[in-house]
Amino acid sequence: MVGAKKIRLEPVADELPADFEELRAEARAEGHRFLNRLAEDWAAGAMRFDGRGERLLAAFVDGELAGVGGLTIEPTDPTALRMRRFYVRPAHRRTGVGRQLALALLDNAKGDAKAVTINAQSASFPFWEALGFIRVTRDGLTHAMDLRATSVGSPNGP
Ligand SMILES: CC(C)(COP(=O)(O)OP(=O)(O)OC[C@H]1O[C@@H](n2cnc3c(N)ncnc32)[C@H](O)[C@@H]1OP(=O)(O)O)[C@@H](O)C(=O)NCCC(=O)NCCS
């Protein structure tokens, strides 16, 4: 991790964060469309991260929105949760924002799910694997973590 920035995490509940449009524009410029989906599904009420164990978190660094990440019920297995809509702005990467978002979501998941899954983009595989996710090839998934068998955050830290 570079530096020691103070990262504040907040659950997103009623409205998307104020500078969400900037985040979305940066994601789109990089070719990531999933924040468009997040905004559209949020506006339509189709995905509000409000089911059992579901959650959308926003990460702020010095008051600026630095990233988002969420958990929803895994469509192929209701006993699991799936990581979704995970994005850290380029200027804030490799400073631990993604890790803190993921660890908070994993902590949140422990009481509600047996496992956490992802259908990850290949460029992010090292990030998920550094958190302890294991590669899988089933149900359109790329990675999973068994919460009953895993010390969350291993092998690279707390
Ligand atoms: C993937 C992503 C969320 C990671 O966020 P981040 O805040 O940069 O990640 P962190 O700084 O918390 O990284 C934690 C650890 O993951 C690993 N890691 C993260 N990005 C990595 C990369 N590009 N290459 C190799 N390892 C990486 C490292 O072990 C890192 O620890 P270190 O910096 O101490 O070496 C971010 O790069 C991103 O938003 N990418 C574009 C969108 C995307 O791919 N989203 C995921 C869709 S599935």
mmCIF file of C-alpha atoms and ligand atoms in Angstrom:
data_model
loop_
_atom_site.group_PDB
_atom_site.id
_atom_site.type_symbol
_atom_site.label_atom_id
_atom_site.label_comp_id
_atom_site.label_asym_id
_atom_site.label_seq_id
_atom_site.Cartn_x
_atom_site.Cartn_y
_atom_site.Cartn_z
ATOM 1 C CA MET A 1 0.000 0.000 0.000
ATOM 2 C CA VAL A 2 1.228 3.509 -0.853
ATOM 3 C CA GLY A 3 0.982 6.119 1.915
ATOM 4 C CA ALA A 4 -1.510 6.026 4.739
ATOM 5 C CA LYS A 5 -4.635 7.798 3.575
ATOM 6 C CA LYS A 6 -7.617 7.986 5.853
ATOM 7 C CA ILE A 7 -10.417 6.057 4.248
ATOM 8 C CA ARG A 8 -13.988 6.491 5.462
ATOM 9 C CA LEU A 9 -16.635 3.951 4.465
ATOM 10 C CA GLU A 10 -20.338 4.763 4.385
ATOM 11 C CA PRO A 11 -23.321 2.603 3.504
ATOM 12 C CA VAL A 12 -25.312 3.985 0.570
ATOM 13 C CA ALA A 13 -28.987 3.960 1.404
ATOM 14 C CA ASP A 14 -31.424 6.499 -0.042
ATOM 15 C CA GLU A 15 -29.399 8.202 -2.742
ATOM 16 C CA LEU A 16 -26.174 7.543 -4.604
ATOM 17 C CA PRO A 17 -23.296 9.737 -3.309
ATOM 18 C CA ALA A 18 -23.120 13.334 -4.558
ATOM 19 C CA ASP A 19 -20.046 12.873 -6.772
ATOM 20 C CA PHE A 20 -21.203 9.541 -8.161
ATOM 21 C CA GLU A 21 -21.449 11.038 -11.685
ATOM 22 C CA GLU A 22 -17.700 11.798 -11.669
ATOM 23 C CA LEU A 23 -16.951 8.238 -10.619
ATOM 24 C CA ARG A 24 -19.240 6.910 -13.317
ATOM 25 C CA ALA A 25 -17.628 9.137 -15.977
ATOM 26 C CA GLU A 26 -14.157 7.908 -15.037
ATOM 27 C CA ALA A 27 -15.310 4.302 -15.159
ATOM 28 C CA ARG A 28 -16.930 4.793 -18.542
ATOM 29 C CA ALA A 29 -13.765 6.438 -19.891
ATOM 30 C CA GLU A 30 -11.885 3.280 -18.883
ATOM 31 C CA GLY A 31 -14.454 1.112 -20.656
ATOM 32 C CA HIS A 32 -16.305 -0.068 -17.520
ATOM 33 C CA ARG A 33 -20.050 0.094 -17.995
ATOM 34 C CA PHE A 34 -21.119 -1.459 -14.738
ATOM 35 C CA LEU A 35 -21.537 1.876 -12.930
ATOM 36 C CA ASN A 36 -24.037 2.851 -15.628
ATOM 37 C CA ARG A 37 -25.899 -0.322 -14.692
ATOM 38 C CA LEU A 38 -25.652 0.552 -11.032
ATOM 39 C CA ALA A 39 -27.134 4.037 -11.629
ATOM 40 C CA GLU A 40 -29.884 2.709 -13.909
ATOM 41 C CA ASP A 41 -30.836 -0.147 -11.590
ATOM 42 C CA TRP A 42 -30.742 2.182 -8.606
ATOM 43 C CA ALA A 43 -33.016 4.741 -10.305
ATOM 44 C CA ALA A 44 -35.430 2.018 -11.405
ATOM 45 C CA GLY A 45 -35.413 0.402 -7.963
ATOM 46 C CA ALA A 46 -34.255 -2.868 -9.579
ATOM 47 C CA MET A 47 -31.125 -3.205 -7.424
ATOM 48 C CA ARG A 48 -30.981 -1.239 -4.192
ATOM 49 C CA PHE A 49 -28.694 -3.536 -2.167
ATOM 50 C CA ASP A 50 -31.381 -3.848 0.486
ATOM 51 C CA GLY A 51 -32.004 -7.592 0.655
ATOM 52 C CA ARG A 52 -30.736 -9.878 3.421
ATOM 53 C CA GLY A 53 -26.978 -9.321 3.752
ATOM 54 C CA GLU A 54 -26.947 -6.942 0.787
ATOM 55 C CA ARG A 55 -25.063 -3.683 1.015
ATOM 56 C CA LEU A 56 -23.551 -0.922 -1.107
ATOM 57 C CA LEU A 57 -20.611 0.956 0.408
ATOM 58 C CA ALA A 58 -18.993 4.210 -0.661
ATOM 59 C CA ALA A 59 -15.372 4.974 0.238
ATOM 60 C CA PHE A 60 -14.254 8.554 0.830
ATOM 61 C CA VAL A 61 -10.699 9.884 1.042
ATOM 62 C CA ASP A 62 -10.371 13.452 2.317
ATOM 63 C CA GLY A 63 -14.084 13.887 1.699
ATOM 64 C CA GLU A 64 -13.816 12.829 -1.955
ATOM 65 C CA LEU A 65 -15.664 9.809 -3.275
ATOM 66 C CA ALA A 66 -12.865 7.346 -4.053
ATOM 67 C CA GLY A 67 -14.728 4.139 -4.794
ATOM 68 C CA VAL A 68 -17.788 1.952 -4.380
ATOM 69 C CA GLY A 69 -18.469 -1.723 -3.915
ATOM 70 C CA GLY A 70 -21.508 -3.815 -3.163
ATOM 71 C CA LEU A 71 -22.887 -7.195 -2.208
ATOM 72 C CA THR A 72 -26.089 -8.757 -3.476
ATOM 73 C CA ILE A 73 -27.628 -12.180 -2.993
ATOM 74 C CA GLU A 74 -25.919 -14.672 -5.354
ATOM 75 C CA PRO A 75 -28.501 -15.480 -8.051
ATOM 76 C CA THR A 76 -27.381 -19.129 -8.314
ATOM 77 C CA ASP A 77 -27.224 -19.766 -4.551
ATOM 78 C CA PRO A 78 -29.306 -17.854 -2.003
ATOM 79 C CA THR A 79 -26.939 -18.916 0.812
ATOM 80 C CA ALA A 80 -24.155 -16.868 -0.801
ATOM 81 C CA LEU A 81 -23.589 -13.201 -1.563
ATOM 82 C CA ARG A 82 -21.935 -11.800 -4.680
ATOM 83 C CA MET A 83 -19.510 -8.875 -4.855
ATOM 84 C CA ARG A 84 -20.739 -6.370 -7.422
ATOM 85 C CA ARG A 85 -20.131 -2.906 -8.818
ATOM 86 C CA PHE A 86 -16.633 -2.662 -7.443
ATOM 87 C CA TYR A 87 -14.776 0.405 -8.657
ATOM 88 C CA VAL A 88 -11.926 2.554 -7.298
ATOM 89 C CA ARG A 89 -11.039 5.771 -9.120
ATOM 90 C CA PRO A 90 -7.632 5.575 -10.827
ATOM 91 C CA ALA A 91 -6.155 8.341 -8.640
ATOM 92 C CA HIS A 92 -6.925 6.294 -5.526
ATOM 93 C CA ARG A 93 -5.776 2.847 -6.665
ATOM 94 C CA ARG A 94 -3.177 0.818 -4.827
ATOM 95 C CA THR A 95 -3.776 2.792 -1.640
ATOM 96 C CA GLY A 96 -5.970 0.222 0.078
ATOM 97 C CA VAL A 97 -9.397 1.640 -0.829
ATOM 98 C CA GLY A 98 -10.527 -1.517 -2.612
ATOM 99 C CA ARG A 99 -9.191 -3.733 0.152
ATOM 100 C CA GLN A 100 -11.023 -1.770 2.840
ATOM 101 C CA LEU A 101 -14.250 -1.853 0.873
ATOM 102 C CA ALA A 102 -13.944 -5.598 0.307
ATOM 103 C CA LEU A 103 -12.995 -6.402 3.904
ATOM 104 C CA ALA A 104 -15.922 -4.379 5.255
ATOM 105 C CA LEU A 105 -18.278 -6.174 2.871
ATOM 106 C CA LEU A 106 -16.844 -9.569 3.785
ATOM 107 C CA ASP A 107 -17.251 -8.748 7.464
ATOM 108 C CA ASN A 108 -20.828 -7.761 6.755
ATOM 109 C CA ALA A 109 -21.415 -11.004 4.847
ATOM 110 C CA LYS A 110 -20.252 -13.303 7.640
ATOM 111 C CA GLY A 111 -23.529 -13.242 9.531
ATOM 112 C CA ASP A 112 -25.700 -13.712 6.460
ATOM 113 C CA ALA A 113 -23.937 -15.992 3.992
ATOM 114 C CA LYS A 114 -21.853 -19.157 3.755
ATOM 115 C CA ALA A 115 -19.808 -17.863 0.846
ATOM 116 C CA VAL A 116 -19.054 -14.798 -1.224
ATOM 117 C CA THR A 117 -18.705 -15.053 -5.000
ATOM 118 C CA ILE A 118 -17.572 -12.829 -7.883
ATOM 119 C CA ASN A 119 -17.672 -12.803 -11.629
ATOM 120 C CA ALA A 120 -14.491 -10.735 -11.860
ATOM 121 C CA GLN A 121 -12.832 -9.011 -14.764
ATOM 122 C CA SER A 122 -9.480 -10.627 -15.470
ATOM 123 C CA ALA A 123 -7.455 -7.477 -14.738
ATOM 124 C CA SER A 124 -8.793 -7.539 -11.174
ATOM 125 C CA PHE A 125 -7.959 -11.214 -10.476
ATOM 126 C CA PRO A 126 -4.781 -10.323 -8.504
ATOM 127 C CA PHE A 127 -6.825 -8.006 -6.281
ATOM 128 C CA TRP A 128 -9.402 -10.652 -5.405
ATOM 129 C CA GLU A 129 -6.779 -13.352 -4.983
ATOM 130 C CA ALA A 130 -4.753 -11.104 -2.646
ATOM 131 C CA LEU A 131 -7.884 -11.012 -0.474
ATOM 132 C CA GLY A 132 -8.030 -14.795 -0.357
ATOM 133 C CA PHE A 133 -10.607 -15.519 -3.064
ATOM 134 C CA ILE A 134 -10.113 -18.831 -4.865
ATOM 135 C CA ARG A 135 -10.650 -19.340 -8.584
ATOM 136 C CA VAL A 136 -13.730 -21.333 -9.567
ATOM 137 C CA THR A 137 -15.324 -22.166 -12.905
ATOM 138 C CA ARG A 138 -19.036 -22.605 -12.388
ATOM 139 C CA ASP A 139 -22.272 -20.670 -12.795
ATOM 140 C CA GLY A 140 -20.512 -17.850 -14.650
ATOM 141 C CA LEU A 141 -18.326 -17.147 -11.621
ATOM 142 C CA THR A 142 -14.589 -16.610 -11.526
ATOM 143 C CA HIS A 143 -13.896 -16.631 -7.766
ATOM 144 C CA ALA A 144 -15.402 -17.567 -4.430
ATOM 145 C CA MET A 145 -14.564 -17.449 -0.754
ATOM 146 C CA ASP A 146 -15.975 -19.972 1.711
ATOM 147 C CA LEU A 147 -16.705 -17.873 4.787
ATOM 148 C CA ARG A 148 -16.911 -20.935 7.031
ATOM 149 C CA ALA A 149 -13.378 -22.032 6.149
ATOM 150 C CA THR A 150 -11.546 -18.776 5.627
ATOM 151 C CA SER A 151 -9.901 -16.207 7.802
ATOM 152 C CA VAL A 152 -11.099 -13.135 5.900
ATOM 153 C CA GLY A 153 -8.337 -11.034 4.346
ATOM 154 C CA SER A 154 -5.754 -13.808 4.170
ATOM 155 C CA PRO A 155 -3.146 -14.327 2.913
ATOM 156 C CA ASN A 156 -1.998 -10.702 2.574
ATOM 157 C CA GLY A 157 -2.945 -9.092 5.815
ATOM 158 C CA PRO A 158 -5.672 -8.331 8.312
HETATM 159 C C1 LIG B 1 -9.641 -3.844 -8.805
HETATM 160 C C2 LIG B 1 -9.702 -2.539 -7.974
HETATM 161 C C3 LIG B 1 -11.099 -2.430 -7.358
HETATM 162 C C4 LIG B 1 -8.634 -2.616 -6.868
HETATM 163 O O1 LIG B 1 -8.794 -1.476 -6.049
HETATM 164 P P1 LIG B 1 -7.539 -0.810 -5.266
HETATM 165 O O2 LIG B 1 -8.098 0.173 -4.315
HETATM 166 O O3 LIG B 1 -6.542 -0.312 -6.244
HETATM 167 O O4 LIG B 1 -6.928 -2.076 -4.507
HETATM 168 P P2 LIG B 1 -6.012 -2.042 -3.176
HETATM 169 O O5 LIG B 1 -5.113 -0.844 -3.202
HETATM 170 O O6 LIG B 1 -6.876 -2.168 -1.997
HETATM 171 O O7 LIG B 1 -5.146 -3.374 -3.399
HETATM 172 C C5 LIG B 1 -5.087 -4.412 -2.429
HETATM 173 C C6 LIG B 1 -4.130 -5.467 -2.938
HETATM 174 O O8 LIG B 1 -4.695 -6.092 -4.106
HETATM 175 C C7 LIG B 1 -3.624 -6.405 -5.040
HETATM 176 N N1 LIG B 1 -3.811 -5.585 -6.242
HETATM 177 C C8 LIG B 1 -4.665 -4.560 -6.428
HETATM 178 N N2 LIG B 1 -4.608 -4.087 -7.697
HETATM 179 C C9 LIG B 1 -3.663 -4.844 -8.319
HETATM 180 C C10 LIG B 1 -3.134 -4.831 -9.638
HETATM 181 N N3 LIG B 1 -3.576 -3.969 -10.570
HETATM 182 N N4 LIG B 1 -2.161 -5.732 -9.946
HETATM 183 C C11 LIG B 1 -1.715 -6.605 -9.020
HETATM 184 N N5 LIG B 1 -2.187 -6.667 -7.726
HETATM 185 C C12 LIG B 1 -3.154 -5.793 -7.411
HETATM 186 C C13 LIG B 1 -2.332 -6.025 -4.336
HETATM 187 O O9 LIG B 1 -1.914 -7.161 -3.597
HETATM 188 C C14 LIG B 1 -2.804 -4.933 -3.394
HETATM 189 O O10 LIG B 1 -1.959 -4.771 -2.268
HETATM 190 P P3 LIG B 1 -0.627 -3.845 -2.397
HETATM 191 O O11 LIG B 1 -1.021 -2.573 -3.078
HETATM 192 O O12 LIG B 1 -0.229 -3.646 -0.959
HETATM 193 O O13 LIG B 1 0.352 -4.639 -3.210
HETATM 194 C C15 LIG B 1 -9.373 -1.300 -8.863
HETATM 195 O O14 LIG B 1 -8.167 -1.526 -9.542
HETATM 196 C C16 LIG B 1 -10.441 -0.977 -9.898
HETATM 197 O O15 LIG B 1 -11.436 -0.307 -9.579
HETATM 198 N N6 LIG B 1 -10.247 -1.438 -11.146
HETATM 199 C C17 LIG B 1 -11.161 -1.109 -12.234
HETATM 200 C C18 LIG B 1 -12.521 -1.740 -12.052
HETATM 201 C C19 LIG B 1 -12.469 -3.216 -11.770
HETATM 202 O O16 LIG B 1 -11.706 -3.969 -12.348
HETATM 203 N N7 LIG B 1 -13.325 -3.623 -10.829
HETATM 204 C C20 LIG B 1 -13.438 -4.988 -10.431
HETATM 205 C C21 LIG B 1 -14.444 -5.643 -11.288
HETATM 206 S S1 LIG B 1 -14.601 -7.377 -10.871
#
